[in-house]
Coordinates of C-alpha atoms and ligand atoms in Angstrom, one line a residue:
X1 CA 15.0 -9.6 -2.1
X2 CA 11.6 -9.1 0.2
X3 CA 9.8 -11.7 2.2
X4 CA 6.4 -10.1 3.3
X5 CA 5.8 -7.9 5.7
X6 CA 7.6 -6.7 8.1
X7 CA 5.2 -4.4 10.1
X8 CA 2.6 -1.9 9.2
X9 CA 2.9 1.4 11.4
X10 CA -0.3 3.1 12.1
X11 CA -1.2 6.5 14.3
X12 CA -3.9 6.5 17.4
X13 CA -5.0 8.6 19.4
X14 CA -6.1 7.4 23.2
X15 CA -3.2 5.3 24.3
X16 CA -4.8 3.3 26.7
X17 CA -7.7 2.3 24.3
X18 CA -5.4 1.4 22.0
X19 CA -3.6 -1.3 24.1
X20 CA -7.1 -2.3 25.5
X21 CA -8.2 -3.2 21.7
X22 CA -4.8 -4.8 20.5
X23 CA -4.1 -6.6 23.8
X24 CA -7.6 -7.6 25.4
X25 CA -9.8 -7.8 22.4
X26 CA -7.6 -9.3 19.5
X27 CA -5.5 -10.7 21.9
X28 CA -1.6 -9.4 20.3
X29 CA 0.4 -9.3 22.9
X30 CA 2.6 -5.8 23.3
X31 CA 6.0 -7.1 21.9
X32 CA 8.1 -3.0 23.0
X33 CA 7.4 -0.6 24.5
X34 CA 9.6 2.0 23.2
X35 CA 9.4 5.9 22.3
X36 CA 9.4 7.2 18.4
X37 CA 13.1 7.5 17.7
X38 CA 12.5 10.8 15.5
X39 CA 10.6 12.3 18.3
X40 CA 11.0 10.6 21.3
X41 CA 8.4 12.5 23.5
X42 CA 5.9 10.1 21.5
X43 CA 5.6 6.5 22.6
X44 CA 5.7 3.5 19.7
X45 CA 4.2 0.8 21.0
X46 CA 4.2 -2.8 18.8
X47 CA 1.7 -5.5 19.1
X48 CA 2.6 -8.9 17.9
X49 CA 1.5 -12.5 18.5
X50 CA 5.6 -13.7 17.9
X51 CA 8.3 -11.9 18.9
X52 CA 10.5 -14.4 17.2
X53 CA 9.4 -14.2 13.6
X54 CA 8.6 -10.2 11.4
X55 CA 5.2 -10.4 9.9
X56 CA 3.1 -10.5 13.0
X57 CA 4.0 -6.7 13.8
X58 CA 1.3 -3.8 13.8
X59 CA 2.8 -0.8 15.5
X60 CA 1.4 2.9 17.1
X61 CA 2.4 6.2 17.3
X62 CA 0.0 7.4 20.0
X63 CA -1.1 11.1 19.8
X64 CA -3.4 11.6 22.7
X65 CA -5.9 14.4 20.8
X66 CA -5.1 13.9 17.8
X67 CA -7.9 14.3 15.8
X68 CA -9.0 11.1 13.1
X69 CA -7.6 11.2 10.0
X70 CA -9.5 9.7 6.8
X71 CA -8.3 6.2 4.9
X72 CA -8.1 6.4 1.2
X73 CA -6.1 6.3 -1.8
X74 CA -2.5 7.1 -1.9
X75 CA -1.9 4.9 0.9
X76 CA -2.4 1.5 3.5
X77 CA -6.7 1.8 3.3
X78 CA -6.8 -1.8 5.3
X79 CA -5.1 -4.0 7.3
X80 CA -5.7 -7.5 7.5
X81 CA -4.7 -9.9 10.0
X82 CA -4.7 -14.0 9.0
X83 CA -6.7 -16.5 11.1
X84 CA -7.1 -20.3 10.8
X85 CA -10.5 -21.3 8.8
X86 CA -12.3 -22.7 11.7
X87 CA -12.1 -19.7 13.6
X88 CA -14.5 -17.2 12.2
X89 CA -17.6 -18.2 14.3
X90 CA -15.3 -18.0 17.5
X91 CA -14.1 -14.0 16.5
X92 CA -17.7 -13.0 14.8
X93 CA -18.9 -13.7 18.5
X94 CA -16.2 -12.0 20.4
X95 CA -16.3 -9.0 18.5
X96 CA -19.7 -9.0 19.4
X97 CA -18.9 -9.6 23.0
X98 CA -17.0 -6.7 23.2
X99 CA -19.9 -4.7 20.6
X100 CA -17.1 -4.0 18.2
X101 CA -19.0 -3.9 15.2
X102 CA -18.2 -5.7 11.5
X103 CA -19.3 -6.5 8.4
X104 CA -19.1 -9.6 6.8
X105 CA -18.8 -13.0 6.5
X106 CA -17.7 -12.0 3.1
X107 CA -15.6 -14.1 0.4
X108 CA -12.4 -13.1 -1.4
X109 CA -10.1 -15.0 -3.6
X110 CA -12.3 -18.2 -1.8
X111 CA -11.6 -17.0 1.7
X112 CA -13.8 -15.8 4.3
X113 CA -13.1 -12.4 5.8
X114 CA -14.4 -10.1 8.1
X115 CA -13.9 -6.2 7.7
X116 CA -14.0 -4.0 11.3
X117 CA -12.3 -0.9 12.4
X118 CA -10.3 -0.6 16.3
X119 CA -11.4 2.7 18.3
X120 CA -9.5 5.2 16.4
X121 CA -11.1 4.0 13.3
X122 CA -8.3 2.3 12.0
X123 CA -9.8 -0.2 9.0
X124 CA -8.8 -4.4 9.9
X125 CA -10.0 -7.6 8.5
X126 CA -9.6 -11.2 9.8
X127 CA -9.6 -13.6 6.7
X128 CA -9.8 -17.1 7.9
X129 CA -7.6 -19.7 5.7
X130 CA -5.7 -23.0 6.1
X131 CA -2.6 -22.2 4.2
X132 CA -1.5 -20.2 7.7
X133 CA 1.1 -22.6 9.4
X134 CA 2.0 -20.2 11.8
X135 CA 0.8 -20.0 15.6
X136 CA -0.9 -18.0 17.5
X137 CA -0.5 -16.7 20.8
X138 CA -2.8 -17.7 23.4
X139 CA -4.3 -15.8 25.6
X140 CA -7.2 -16.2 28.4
X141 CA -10.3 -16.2 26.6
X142 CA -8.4 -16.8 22.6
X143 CA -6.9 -20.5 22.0
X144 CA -3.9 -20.7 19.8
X145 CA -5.8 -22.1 17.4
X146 CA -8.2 -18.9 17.0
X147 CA -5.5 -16.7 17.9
X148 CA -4.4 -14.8 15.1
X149 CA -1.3 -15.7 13.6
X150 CA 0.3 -12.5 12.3
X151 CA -0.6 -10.4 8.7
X152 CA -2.7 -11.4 6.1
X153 CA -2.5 -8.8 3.6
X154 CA -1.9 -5.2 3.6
X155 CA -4.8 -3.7 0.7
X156 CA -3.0 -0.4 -1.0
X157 CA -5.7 2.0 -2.4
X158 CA -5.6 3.6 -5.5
X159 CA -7.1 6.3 -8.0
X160 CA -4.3 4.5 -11.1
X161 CA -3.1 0.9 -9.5
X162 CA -0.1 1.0 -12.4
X163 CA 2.2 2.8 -11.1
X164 CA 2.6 1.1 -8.0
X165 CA 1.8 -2.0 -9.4
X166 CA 5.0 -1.9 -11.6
X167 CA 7.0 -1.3 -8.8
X168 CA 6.4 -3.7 -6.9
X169 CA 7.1 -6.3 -9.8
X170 CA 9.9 -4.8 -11.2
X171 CA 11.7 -3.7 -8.5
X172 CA 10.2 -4.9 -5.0
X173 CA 10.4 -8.5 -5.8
X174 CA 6.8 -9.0 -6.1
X175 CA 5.0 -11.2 -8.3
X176 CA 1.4 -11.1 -9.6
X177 CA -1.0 -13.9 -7.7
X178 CA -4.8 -13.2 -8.3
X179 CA -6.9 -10.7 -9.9
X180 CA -10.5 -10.0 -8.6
X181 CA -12.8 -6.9 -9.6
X182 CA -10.7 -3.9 -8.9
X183 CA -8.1 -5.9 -6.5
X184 CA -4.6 -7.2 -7.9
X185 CA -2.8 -9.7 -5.3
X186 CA 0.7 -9.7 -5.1
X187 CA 3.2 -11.8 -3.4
X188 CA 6.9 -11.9 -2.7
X189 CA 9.0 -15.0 -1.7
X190 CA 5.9 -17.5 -1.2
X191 CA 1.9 -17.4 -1.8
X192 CA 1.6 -17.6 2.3
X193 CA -0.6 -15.3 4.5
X194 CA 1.8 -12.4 5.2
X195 CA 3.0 -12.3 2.1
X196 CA 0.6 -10.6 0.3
X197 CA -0.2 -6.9 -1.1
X198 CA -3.4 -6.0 -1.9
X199 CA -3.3 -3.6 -4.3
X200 CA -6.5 -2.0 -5.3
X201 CA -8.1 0.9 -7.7
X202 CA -10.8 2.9 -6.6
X203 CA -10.8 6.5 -9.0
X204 CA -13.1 8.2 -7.2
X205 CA -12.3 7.7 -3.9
X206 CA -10.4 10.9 -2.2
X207 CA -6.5 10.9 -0.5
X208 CA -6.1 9.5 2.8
X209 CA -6.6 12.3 5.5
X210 CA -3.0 11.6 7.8
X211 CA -4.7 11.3 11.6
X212 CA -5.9 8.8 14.3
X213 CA -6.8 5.7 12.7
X214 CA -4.9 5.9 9.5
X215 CA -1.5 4.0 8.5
X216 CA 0.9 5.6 8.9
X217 CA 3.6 3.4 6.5
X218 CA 3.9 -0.1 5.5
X219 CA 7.4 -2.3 6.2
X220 CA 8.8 -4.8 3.9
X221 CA 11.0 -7.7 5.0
X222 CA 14.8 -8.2 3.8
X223 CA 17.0 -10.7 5.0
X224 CA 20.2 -8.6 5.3
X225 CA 21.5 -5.2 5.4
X226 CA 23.3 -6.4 1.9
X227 CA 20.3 -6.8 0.2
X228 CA 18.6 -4.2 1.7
X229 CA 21.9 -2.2 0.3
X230 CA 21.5 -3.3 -3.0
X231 CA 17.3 -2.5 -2.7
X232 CA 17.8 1.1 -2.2
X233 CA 20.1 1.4 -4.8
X234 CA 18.0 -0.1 -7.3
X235 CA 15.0 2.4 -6.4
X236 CA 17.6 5.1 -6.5
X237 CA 18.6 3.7 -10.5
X238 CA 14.5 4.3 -11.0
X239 CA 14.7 8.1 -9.7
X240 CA 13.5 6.9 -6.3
X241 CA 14.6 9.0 -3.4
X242 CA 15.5 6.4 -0.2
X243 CA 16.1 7.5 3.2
X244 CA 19.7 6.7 5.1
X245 CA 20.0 3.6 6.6
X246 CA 18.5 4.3 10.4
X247 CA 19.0 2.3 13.2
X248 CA 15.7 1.6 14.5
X249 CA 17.5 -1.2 17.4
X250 CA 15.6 -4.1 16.6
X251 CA 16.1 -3.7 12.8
X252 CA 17.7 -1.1 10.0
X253 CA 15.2 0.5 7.9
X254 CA 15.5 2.5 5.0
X255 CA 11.9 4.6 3.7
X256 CA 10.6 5.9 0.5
X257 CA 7.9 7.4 -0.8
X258 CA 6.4 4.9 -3.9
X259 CA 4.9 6.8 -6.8
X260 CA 1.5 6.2 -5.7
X261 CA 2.0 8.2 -2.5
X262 CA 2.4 5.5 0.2
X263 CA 5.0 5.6 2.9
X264 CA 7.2 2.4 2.4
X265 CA 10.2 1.4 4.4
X266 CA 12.4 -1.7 3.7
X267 CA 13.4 -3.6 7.2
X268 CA 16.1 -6.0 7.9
X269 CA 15.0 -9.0 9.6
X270 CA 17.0 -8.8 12.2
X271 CA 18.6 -8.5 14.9
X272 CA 14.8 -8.7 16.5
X273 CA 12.8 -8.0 19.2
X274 CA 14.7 -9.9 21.6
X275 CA 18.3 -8.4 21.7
X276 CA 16.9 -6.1 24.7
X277 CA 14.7 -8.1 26.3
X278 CA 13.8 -11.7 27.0
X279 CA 10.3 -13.3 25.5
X280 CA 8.9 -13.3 29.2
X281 CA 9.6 -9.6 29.8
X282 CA 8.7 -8.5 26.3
X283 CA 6.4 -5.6 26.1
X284 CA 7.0 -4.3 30.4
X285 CA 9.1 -1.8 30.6
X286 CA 10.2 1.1 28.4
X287 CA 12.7 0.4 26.1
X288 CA 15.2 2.7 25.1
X289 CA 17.9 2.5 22.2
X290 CA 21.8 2.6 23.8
X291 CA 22.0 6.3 22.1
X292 CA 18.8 8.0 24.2
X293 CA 19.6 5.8 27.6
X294 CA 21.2 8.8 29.4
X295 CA 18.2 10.8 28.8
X296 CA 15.8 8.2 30.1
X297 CA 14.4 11.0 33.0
X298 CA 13.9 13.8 30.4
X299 CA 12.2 11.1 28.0
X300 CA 9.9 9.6 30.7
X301 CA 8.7 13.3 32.0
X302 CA 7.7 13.8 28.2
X303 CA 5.7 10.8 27.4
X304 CA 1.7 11.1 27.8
X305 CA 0.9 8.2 30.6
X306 CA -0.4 4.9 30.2
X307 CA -3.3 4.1 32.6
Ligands
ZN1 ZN1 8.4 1.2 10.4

């Protein structure tokens, strides 16, 4: 069983600029500060507007350097985050204010959207809608009523959409919504903001280029490590190869590469973001799985700082 998104995981490159778009111009607030559990000398940091709730998650692993990568098929080309419908006027002018560019007004399946990229070039849309019943988080300058309220969509680009497309029906719990041009919506669970997958075909469009600005894999939400269980073995039954279960503290995840090239993991929903932290000090300190505490010295001397 999947309910929506869990979190989409992208790469940077400038740490500091990446907190500064995330924090101070969409106004997430950073939910962990934590280190990449497969190589901990890189920092993950998560951006939220809940802490309380999956779905609201885009996450970083910062490479200071690292040159950009390229979005395109085979993998997450855009991410879109879900704001209410009065709202667009208020972020059309803030983008401005901060002379991030965009493109748009534009409609889609009868919503208005706006498509922009953050500094590493990473591809983001706000689609303004009143199905969205969840809240933002405020923040000075964003009201919770403009703030943005968690994922959207995620859009999946494609040279051939079938292959993908049937796995995500038949065995990803995903039903088909909407059709449009090129672009097949999906849902899983209900047809609310954050439940959707975008899944779109564009043939002559070349591979996404892995680098700063490009997602890195896209996180599915399942209730329990049962069905989660029960998820892995029905991609293995379909000559799937899954991941072991990992730990990743605040959830278990399990990845796979779909046939269409993207980087998928399946995520419980819990235990959360909280079992470490309370919601007031979410985000402050560096945050450490029980397993890599007593090398918290070495593991701080290796990070890149964080102006
Ligand atoms: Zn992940």
């Amino acid at each position: 069983m999947i309910q929506g998104i869990h979190h989409i995981t992208a790469i940077s490159g400038n740490i500091s600029k990446n907190i500064r778009f995330y924090t101070e111009i969409l106004g997430l607030r950073v939910i962990k500060k934590t280190v990449n559990y497969d190589s901990p000398d890189t920092w993950h940091l998560y951006f939220g507007s809940s802490a309380q709730r999956p779905g609201t998650t885009i996450t970083f692993f910062p490479f200071p350097g690292f040159s950009r990568g390229k979005s395109g098929n085979g993998s997450v080309k855009v991410t879109a985050f879900s704001v209410g419908s009065g709202s667009m006027g208020f972020w059309m002018k803030r983008l401005r204010e901060y002379q991030v560019s965009y493109r748009g007004p534009s409609r889609r399946f009868d919503e208005e959207y706006i498509a922009f990229e953050d500094f590493d070039g990473l591809e983001l849309e706000l689609v303004a809608n009143d199905k969205d019943l969840r809240s933002g988080h405020a923040t000075p300058g964003i009201s919770e009523e403009n703030a943005i309220k968690g994922f959207h969509h995620a859009e999946l680009s494609y040279s051939s959409v079938e292959k993908t497309a049937a796995l995500f029906t038949g065995v990803l719990f995903h039903e088909r919504l909407q059709e449009e041009s090129e672009r097949l919506r999906l849902f899983s669970h209900d047809t609310l903001p954050g439940n959707f997958i975008d899944i779109v075909g564009r043939p002559s469009l070349p591979a996404q280029q892995q680098g700063a600005g490009t997602v890195h894999h896209l996180a599915l939400n399942t209730p329990d490590e049962d069905r989660q269980q029960s998820l892995a073995e029905k991609l293995s039954k379909t000559g799937i190869f899954t991941s072991e279960v990992k730990d990743r503290q605040y959830f278990k995840s399990v990845y796979f590469r779909e046939p269409g090239g993207t980087l998928l993991e399946i995520a419980t929903e819990g235990p959360g973001f909280l079992v470490d932290e309370t919601t007031e000090t979410l985000g402050r300190h560096l945050k450490l799985p029980p397993w890599m505490e007593s090398r918290r010295e070495e593991i701080e001397n290796l990070l890149p700082a964080i102006d």
